[in-house]
Short mmCIF file of N, CA and C in Angstrom, two decimals:
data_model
loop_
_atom_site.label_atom_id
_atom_site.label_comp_id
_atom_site.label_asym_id
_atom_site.label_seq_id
_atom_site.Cartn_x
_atom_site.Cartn_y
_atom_site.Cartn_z
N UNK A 1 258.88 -59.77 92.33
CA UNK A 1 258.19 -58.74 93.08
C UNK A 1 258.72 -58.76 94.50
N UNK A 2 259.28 -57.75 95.12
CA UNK A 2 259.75 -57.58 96.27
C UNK A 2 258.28 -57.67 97.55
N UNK A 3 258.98 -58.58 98.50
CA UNK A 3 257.79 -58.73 99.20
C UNK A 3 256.67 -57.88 99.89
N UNK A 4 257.22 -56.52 100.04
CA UNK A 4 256.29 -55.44 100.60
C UNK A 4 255.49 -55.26 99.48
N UNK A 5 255.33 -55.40 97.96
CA UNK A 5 254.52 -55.37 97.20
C UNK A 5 253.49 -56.75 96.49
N UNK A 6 254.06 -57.44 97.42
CA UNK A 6 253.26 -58.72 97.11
C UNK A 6 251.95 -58.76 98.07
N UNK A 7 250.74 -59.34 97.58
CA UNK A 7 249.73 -59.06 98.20
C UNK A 7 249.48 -60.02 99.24
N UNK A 8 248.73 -58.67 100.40
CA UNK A 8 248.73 -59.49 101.37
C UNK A 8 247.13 -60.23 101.33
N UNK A 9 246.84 -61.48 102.11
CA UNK A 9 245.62 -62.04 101.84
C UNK A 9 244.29 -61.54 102.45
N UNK A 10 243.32 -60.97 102.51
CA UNK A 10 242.36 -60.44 102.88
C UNK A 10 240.79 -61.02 102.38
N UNK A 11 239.97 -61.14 103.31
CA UNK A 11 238.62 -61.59 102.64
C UNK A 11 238.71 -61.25 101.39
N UNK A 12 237.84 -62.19 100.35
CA UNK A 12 237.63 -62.15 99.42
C UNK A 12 238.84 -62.47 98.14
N UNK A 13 239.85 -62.55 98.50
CA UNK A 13 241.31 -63.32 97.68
C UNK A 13 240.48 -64.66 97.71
N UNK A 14 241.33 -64.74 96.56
CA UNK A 14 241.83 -66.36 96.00
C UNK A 14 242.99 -66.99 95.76
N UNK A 15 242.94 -67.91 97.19
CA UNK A 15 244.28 -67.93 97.34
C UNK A 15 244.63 -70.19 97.14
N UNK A 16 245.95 -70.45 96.78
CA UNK A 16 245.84 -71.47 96.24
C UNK A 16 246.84 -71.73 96.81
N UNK A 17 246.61 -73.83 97.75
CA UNK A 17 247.52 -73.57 99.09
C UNK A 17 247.69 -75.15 98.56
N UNK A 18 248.66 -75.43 99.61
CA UNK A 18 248.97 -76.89 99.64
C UNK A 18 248.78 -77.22 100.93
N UNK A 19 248.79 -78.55 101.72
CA UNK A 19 248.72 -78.45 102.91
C UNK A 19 249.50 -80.09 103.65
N UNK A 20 249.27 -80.14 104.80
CA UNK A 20 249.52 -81.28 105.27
C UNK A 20 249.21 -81.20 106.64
N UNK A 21 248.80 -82.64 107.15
CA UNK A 21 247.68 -82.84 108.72
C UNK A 21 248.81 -83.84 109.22
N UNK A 22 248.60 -83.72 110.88
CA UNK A 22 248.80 -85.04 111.35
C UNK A 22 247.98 -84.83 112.72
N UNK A 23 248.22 -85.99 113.19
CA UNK A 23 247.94 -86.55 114.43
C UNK A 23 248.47 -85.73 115.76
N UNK A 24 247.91 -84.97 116.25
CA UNK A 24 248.40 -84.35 116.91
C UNK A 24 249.55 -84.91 117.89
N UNK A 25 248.68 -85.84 118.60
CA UNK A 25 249.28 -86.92 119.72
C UNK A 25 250.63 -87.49 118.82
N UNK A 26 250.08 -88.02 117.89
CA UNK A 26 250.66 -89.43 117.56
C UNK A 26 251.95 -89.06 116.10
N UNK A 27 251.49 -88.23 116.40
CA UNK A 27 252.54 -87.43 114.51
C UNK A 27 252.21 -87.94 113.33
N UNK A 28 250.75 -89.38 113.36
CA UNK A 28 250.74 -89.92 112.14
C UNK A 28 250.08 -88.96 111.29
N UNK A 29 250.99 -88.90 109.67
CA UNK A 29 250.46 -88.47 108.78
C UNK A 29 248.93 -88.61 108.31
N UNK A 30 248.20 -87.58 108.44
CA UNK A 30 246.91 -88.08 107.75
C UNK A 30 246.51 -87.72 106.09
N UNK A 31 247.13 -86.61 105.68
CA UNK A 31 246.78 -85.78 104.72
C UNK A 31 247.75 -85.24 104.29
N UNK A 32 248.50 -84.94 103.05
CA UNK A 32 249.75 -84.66 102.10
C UNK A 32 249.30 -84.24 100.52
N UNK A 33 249.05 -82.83 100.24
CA UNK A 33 248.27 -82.25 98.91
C UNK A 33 250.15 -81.84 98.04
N UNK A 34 251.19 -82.11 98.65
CA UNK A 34 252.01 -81.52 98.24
C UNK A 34 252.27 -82.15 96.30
N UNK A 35 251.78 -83.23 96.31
CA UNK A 35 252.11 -83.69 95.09
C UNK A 35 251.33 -84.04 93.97
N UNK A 36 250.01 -83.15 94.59
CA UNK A 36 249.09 -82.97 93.57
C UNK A 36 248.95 -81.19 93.10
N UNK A 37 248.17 -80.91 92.40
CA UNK A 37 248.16 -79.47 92.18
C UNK A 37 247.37 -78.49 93.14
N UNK A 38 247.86 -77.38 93.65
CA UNK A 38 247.18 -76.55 94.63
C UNK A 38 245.83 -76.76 94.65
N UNK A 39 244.94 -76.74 95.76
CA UNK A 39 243.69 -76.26 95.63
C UNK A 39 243.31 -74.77 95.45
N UNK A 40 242.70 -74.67 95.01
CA UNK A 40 242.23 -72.71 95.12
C UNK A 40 240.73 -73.07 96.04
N UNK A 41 240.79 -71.39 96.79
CA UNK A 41 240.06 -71.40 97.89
C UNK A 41 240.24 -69.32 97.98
N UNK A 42 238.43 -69.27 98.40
CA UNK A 42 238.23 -68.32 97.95
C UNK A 42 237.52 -67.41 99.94
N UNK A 43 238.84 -66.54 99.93
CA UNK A 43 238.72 -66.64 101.47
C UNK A 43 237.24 -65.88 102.12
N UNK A 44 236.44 -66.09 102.79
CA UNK A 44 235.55 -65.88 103.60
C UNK A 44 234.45 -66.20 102.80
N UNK A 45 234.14 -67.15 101.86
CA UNK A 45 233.34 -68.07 101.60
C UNK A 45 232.90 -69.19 101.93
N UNK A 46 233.38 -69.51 102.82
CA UNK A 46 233.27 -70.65 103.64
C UNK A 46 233.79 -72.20 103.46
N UNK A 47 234.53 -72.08 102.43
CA UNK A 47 235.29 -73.42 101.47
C UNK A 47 236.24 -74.02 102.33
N UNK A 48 236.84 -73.29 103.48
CA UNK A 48 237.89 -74.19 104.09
C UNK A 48 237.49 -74.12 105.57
N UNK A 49 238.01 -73.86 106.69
CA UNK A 49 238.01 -74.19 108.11
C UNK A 49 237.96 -72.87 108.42
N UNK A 50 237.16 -72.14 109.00
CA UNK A 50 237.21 -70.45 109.81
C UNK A 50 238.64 -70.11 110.20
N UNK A 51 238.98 -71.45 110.95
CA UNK A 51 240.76 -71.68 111.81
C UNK A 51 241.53 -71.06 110.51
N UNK A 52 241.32 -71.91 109.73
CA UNK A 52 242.31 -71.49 108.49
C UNK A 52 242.37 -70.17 107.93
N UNK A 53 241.50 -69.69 107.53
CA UNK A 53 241.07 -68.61 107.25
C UNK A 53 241.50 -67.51 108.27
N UNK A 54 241.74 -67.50 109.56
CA UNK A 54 241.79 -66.41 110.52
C UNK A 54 243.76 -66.85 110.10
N UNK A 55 243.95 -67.58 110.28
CA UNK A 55 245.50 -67.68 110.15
C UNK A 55 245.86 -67.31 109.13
N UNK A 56 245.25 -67.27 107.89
CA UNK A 56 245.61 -67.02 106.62
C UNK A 56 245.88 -65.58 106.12
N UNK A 57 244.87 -64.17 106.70
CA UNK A 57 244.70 -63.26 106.84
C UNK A 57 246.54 -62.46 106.91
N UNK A 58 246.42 -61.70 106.11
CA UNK A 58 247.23 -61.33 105.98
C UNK A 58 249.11 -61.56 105.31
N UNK A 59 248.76 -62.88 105.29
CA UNK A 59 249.71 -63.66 104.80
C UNK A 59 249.99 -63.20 103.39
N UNK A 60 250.78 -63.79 102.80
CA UNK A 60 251.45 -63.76 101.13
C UNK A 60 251.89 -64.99 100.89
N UNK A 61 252.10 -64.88 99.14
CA UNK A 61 252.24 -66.49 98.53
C UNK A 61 253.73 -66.42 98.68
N UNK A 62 253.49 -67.92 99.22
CA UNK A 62 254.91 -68.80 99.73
C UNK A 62 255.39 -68.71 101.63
N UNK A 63 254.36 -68.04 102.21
CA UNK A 63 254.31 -68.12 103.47
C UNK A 63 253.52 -69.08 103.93
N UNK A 64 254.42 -69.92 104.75
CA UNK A 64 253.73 -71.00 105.43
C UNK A 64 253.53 -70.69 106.89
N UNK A 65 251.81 -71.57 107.35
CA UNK A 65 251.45 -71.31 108.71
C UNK A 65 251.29 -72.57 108.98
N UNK A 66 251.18 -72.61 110.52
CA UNK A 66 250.52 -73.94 111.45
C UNK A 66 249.03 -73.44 111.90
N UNK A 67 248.39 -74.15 112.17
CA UNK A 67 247.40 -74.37 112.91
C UNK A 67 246.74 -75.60 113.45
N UNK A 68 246.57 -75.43 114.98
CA UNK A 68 246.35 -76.86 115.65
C UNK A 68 244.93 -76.97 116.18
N UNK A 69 244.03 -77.66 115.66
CA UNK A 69 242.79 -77.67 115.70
C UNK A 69 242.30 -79.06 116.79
N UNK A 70 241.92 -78.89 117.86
CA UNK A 70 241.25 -79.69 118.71
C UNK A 70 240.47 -80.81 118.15
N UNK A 71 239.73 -81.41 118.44
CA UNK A 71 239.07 -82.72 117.71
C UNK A 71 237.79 -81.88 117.41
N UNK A 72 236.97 -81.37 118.08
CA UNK A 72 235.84 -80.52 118.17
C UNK A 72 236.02 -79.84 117.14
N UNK A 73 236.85 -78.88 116.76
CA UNK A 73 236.98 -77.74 115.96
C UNK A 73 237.50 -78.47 114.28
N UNK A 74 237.86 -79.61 114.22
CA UNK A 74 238.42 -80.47 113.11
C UNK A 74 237.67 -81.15 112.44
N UNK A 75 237.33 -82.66 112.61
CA UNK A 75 236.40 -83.27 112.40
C UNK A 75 235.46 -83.52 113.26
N UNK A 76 235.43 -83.33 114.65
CA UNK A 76 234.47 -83.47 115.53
C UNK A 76 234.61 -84.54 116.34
N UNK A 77 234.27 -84.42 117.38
CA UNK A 77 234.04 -85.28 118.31
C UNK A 77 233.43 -86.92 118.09
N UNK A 78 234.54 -88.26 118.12
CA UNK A 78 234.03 -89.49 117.79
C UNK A 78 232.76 -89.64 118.45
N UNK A 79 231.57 -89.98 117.51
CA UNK A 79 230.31 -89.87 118.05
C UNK A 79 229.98 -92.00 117.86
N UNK A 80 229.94 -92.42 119.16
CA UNK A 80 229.51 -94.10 118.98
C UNK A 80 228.37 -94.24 118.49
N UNK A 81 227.41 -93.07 118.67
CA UNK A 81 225.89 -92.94 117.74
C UNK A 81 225.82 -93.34 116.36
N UNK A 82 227.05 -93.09 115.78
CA UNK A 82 227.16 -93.20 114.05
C UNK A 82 227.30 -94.25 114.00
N UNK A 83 227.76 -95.11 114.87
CA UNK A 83 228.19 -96.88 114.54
C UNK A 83 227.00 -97.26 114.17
N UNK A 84 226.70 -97.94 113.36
CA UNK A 84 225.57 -98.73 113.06
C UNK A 84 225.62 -100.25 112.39
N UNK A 85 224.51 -100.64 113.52
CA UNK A 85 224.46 -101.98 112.37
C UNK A 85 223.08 -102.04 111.74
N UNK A 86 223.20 -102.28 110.64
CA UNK A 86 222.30 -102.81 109.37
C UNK A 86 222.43 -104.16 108.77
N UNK A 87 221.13 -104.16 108.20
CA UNK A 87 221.03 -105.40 107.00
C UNK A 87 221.65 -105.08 106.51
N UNK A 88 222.63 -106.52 105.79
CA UNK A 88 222.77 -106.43 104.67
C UNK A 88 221.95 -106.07 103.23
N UNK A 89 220.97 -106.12 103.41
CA UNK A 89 219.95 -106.07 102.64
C UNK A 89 220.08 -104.63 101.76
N UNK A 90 219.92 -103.38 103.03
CA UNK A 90 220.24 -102.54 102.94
C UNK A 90 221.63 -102.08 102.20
N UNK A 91 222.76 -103.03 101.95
CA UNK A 91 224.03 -102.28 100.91
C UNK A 91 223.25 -102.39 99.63
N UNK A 92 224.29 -101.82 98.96
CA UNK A 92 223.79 -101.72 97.13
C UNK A 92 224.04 -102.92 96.59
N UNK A 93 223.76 -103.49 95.76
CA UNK A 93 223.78 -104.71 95.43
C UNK A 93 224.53 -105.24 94.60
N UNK A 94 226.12 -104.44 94.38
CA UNK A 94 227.07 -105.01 93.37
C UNK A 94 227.98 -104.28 94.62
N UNK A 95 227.70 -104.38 96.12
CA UNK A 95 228.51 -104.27 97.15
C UNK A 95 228.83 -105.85 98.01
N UNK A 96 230.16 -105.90 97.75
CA UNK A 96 230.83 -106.96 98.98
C UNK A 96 231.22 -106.52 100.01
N UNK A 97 230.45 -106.62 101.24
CA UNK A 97 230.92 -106.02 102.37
C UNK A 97 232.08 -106.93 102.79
N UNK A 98 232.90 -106.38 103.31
CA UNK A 98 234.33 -106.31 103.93
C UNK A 98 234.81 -105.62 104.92
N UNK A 99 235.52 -105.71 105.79
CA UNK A 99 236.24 -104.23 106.92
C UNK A 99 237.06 -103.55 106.38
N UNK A 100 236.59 -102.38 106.50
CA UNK A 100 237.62 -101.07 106.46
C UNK A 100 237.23 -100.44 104.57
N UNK A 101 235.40 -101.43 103.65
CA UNK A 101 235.57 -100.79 102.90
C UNK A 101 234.72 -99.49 103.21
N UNK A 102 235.22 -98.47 102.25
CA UNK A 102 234.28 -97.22 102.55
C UNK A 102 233.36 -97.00 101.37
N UNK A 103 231.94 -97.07 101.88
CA UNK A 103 230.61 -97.05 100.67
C UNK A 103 229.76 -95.39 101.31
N UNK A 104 229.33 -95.06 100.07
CA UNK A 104 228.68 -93.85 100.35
C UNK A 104 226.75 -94.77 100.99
N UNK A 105 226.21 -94.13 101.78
CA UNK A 105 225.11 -94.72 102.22
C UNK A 105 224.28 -93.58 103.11
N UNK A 106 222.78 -93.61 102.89
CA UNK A 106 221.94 -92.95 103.06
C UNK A 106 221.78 -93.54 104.58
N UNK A 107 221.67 -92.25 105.67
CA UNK A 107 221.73 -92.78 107.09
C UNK A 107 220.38 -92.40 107.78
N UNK A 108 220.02 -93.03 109.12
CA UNK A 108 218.52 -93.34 109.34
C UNK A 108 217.56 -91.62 108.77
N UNK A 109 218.90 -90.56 109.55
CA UNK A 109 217.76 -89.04 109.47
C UNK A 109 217.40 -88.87 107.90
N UNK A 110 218.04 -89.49 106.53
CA UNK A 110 218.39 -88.66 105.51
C UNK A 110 219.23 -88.45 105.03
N UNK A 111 220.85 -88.51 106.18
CA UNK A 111 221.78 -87.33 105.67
C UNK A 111 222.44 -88.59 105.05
N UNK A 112 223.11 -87.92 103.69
CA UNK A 112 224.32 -89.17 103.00
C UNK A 112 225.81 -88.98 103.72
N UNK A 113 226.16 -90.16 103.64
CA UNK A 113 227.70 -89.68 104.49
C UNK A 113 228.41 -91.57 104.25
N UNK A 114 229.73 -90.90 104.00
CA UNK A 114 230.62 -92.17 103.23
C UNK A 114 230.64 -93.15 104.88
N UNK A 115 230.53 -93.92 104.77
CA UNK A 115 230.75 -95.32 106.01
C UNK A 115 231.74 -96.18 105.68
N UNK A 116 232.27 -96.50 106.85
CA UNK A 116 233.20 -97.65 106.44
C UNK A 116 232.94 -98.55 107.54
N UNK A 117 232.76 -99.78 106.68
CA UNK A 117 232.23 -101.14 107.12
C UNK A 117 233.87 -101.82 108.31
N UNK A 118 232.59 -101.92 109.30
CA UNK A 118 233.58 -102.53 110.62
C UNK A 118 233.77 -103.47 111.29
N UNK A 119 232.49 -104.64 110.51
CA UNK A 119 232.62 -106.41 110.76
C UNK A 119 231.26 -106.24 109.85
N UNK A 120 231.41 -107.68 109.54
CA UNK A 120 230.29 -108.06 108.59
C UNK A 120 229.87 -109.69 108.98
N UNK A 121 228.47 -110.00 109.27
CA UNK A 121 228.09 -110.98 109.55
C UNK A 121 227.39 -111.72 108.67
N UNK A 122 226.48 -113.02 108.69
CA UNK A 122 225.46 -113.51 107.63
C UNK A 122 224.66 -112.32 107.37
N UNK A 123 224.20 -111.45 108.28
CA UNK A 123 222.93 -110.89 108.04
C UNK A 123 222.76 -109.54 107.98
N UNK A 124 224.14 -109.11 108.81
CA UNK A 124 224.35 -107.38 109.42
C UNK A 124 225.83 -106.83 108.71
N UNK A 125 225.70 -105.73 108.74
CA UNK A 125 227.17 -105.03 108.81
C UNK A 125 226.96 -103.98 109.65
N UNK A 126 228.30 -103.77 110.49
CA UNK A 126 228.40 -102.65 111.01
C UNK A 126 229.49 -101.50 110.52
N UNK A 127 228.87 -100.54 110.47
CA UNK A 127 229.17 -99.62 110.02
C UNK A 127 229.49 -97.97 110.39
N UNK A 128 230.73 -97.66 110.41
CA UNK A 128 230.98 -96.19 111.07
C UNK A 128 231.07 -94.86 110.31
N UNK A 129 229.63 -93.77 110.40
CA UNK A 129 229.34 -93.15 109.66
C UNK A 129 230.33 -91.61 110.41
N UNK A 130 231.72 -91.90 111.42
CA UNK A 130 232.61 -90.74 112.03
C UNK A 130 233.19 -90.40 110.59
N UNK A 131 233.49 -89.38 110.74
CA UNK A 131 234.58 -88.87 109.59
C UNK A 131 235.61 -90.02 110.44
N UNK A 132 236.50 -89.98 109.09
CA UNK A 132 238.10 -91.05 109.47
C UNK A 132 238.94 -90.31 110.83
N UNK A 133 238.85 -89.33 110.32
CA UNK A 133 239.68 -88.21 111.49
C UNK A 133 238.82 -87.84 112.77
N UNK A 134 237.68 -87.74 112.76
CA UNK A 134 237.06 -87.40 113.85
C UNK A 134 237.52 -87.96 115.47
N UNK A 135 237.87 -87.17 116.50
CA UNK A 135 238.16 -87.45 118.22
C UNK A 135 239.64 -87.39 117.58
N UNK A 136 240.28 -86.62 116.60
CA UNK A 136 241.63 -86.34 116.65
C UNK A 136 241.92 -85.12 116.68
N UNK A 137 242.96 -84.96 117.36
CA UNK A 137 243.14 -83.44 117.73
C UNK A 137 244.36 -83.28 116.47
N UNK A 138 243.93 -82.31 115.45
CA UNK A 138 245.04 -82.07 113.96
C UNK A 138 246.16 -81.19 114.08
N UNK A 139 247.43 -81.48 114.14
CA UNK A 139 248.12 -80.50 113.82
C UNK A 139 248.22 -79.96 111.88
N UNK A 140 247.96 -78.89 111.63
CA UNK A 140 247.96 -78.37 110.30
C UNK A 140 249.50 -77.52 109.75
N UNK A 141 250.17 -78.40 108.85
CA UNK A 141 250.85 -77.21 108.01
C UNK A 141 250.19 -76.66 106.30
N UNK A 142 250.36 -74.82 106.34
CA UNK A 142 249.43 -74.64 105.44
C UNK A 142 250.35 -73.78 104.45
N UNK A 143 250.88 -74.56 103.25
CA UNK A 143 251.83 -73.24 102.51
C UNK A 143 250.63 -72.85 101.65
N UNK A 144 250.55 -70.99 101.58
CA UNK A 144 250.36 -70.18 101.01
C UNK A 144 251.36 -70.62 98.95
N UNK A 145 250.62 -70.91 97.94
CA UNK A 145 251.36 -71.36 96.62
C UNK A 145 251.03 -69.53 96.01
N UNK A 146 249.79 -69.87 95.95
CA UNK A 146 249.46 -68.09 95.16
C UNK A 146 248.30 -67.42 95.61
N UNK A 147 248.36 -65.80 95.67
CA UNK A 147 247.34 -65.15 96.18
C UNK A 147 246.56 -64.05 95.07
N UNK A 148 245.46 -64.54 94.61
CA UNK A 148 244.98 -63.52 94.03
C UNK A 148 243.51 -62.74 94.59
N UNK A 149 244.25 -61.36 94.47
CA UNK A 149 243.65 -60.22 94.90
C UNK A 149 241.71 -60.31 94.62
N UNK A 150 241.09 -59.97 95.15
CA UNK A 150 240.05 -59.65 94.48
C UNK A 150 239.52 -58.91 93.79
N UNK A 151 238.60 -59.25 92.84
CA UNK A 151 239.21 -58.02 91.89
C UNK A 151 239.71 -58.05 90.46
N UNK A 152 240.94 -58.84 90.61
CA UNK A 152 242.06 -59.30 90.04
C UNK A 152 241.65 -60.37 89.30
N UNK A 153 242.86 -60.76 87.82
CA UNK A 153 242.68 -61.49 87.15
C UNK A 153 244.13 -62.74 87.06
N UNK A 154 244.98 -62.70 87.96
CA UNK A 154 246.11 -63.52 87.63
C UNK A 154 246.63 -63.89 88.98
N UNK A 155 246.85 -64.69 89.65
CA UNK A 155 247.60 -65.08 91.14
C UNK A 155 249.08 -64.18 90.70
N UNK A 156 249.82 -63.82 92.07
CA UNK A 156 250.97 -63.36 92.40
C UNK A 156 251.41 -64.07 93.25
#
């Protein structure tokens, strides 16, 4: 299909991307989907990043974009509030605390959110409930794999 007839992406497509993150500062790799199978993502449903979505607009499959997302606008701002220390008491009980493992855990308000343990004592662990990425500013590459129309029954 010649590209002026290939569709362009507009709310409501389903469009199926690959991607890759880094470190803005630092260039370290954080994130690499290239060698697993596309995700599909269904645009102005709210499934991926607004950022993404405004860049995506108009695009076609096999066009690749950047987008560089601030720490705020990414994972958010490293919050030292999330550090916590707890009983041990409090892990699950076929848990060996260790540094750097990551356990899913119920936090003081309610909310569930994966932690990863950041020293462990006789009695306490501390624990950081930041996303991994959070206070990093992301650079994003985003290839466009396939775009289907809405509507529609087959990606192009």
């Amino acid at each position: 299909m010649s590209e002026d007839l290939m569709p362009q992406i507009a709310v409501g497509d389903t469009v199926t991307l690959h991607f890759s993150s880094a470190d803005a500062q630092t260039g370290e790799m954080l994130e690499y989907t290239y060698e697993e199978e596309p995700k599909a993502y269904t645009i102005g449903a709210g499934e991926i990043n607004p950022r993404f979505e405004e860049a995506l607009i108009g695009c076609r499959a096999d066009d690749e974009v950047t987008v560089d997302l601030k720490a705020k606008e990414a994972y958010g701002i490293y919050n030292k509030a999330l550090v916590l220390k707890i009983s041990r008491k409090k892990l699950p009980t076929n848990t060996i605390p260790e540094p750097g493992t990551v356990l899913p855990m119920k936090l003081p308000r309610g909310r569930e959110a994966n932690v990863t343990i950041l020293s462990v004592s006789r009695t306490t662990v501390v624990v950081d409930a930041n996303h991994p990425f959070a206070g990093r500013d992301i650079h994003y590459k985003i290839w466009v794999c396939s775009v289907t129309p809405s509507g529609s029954a087959t990606p192009d």
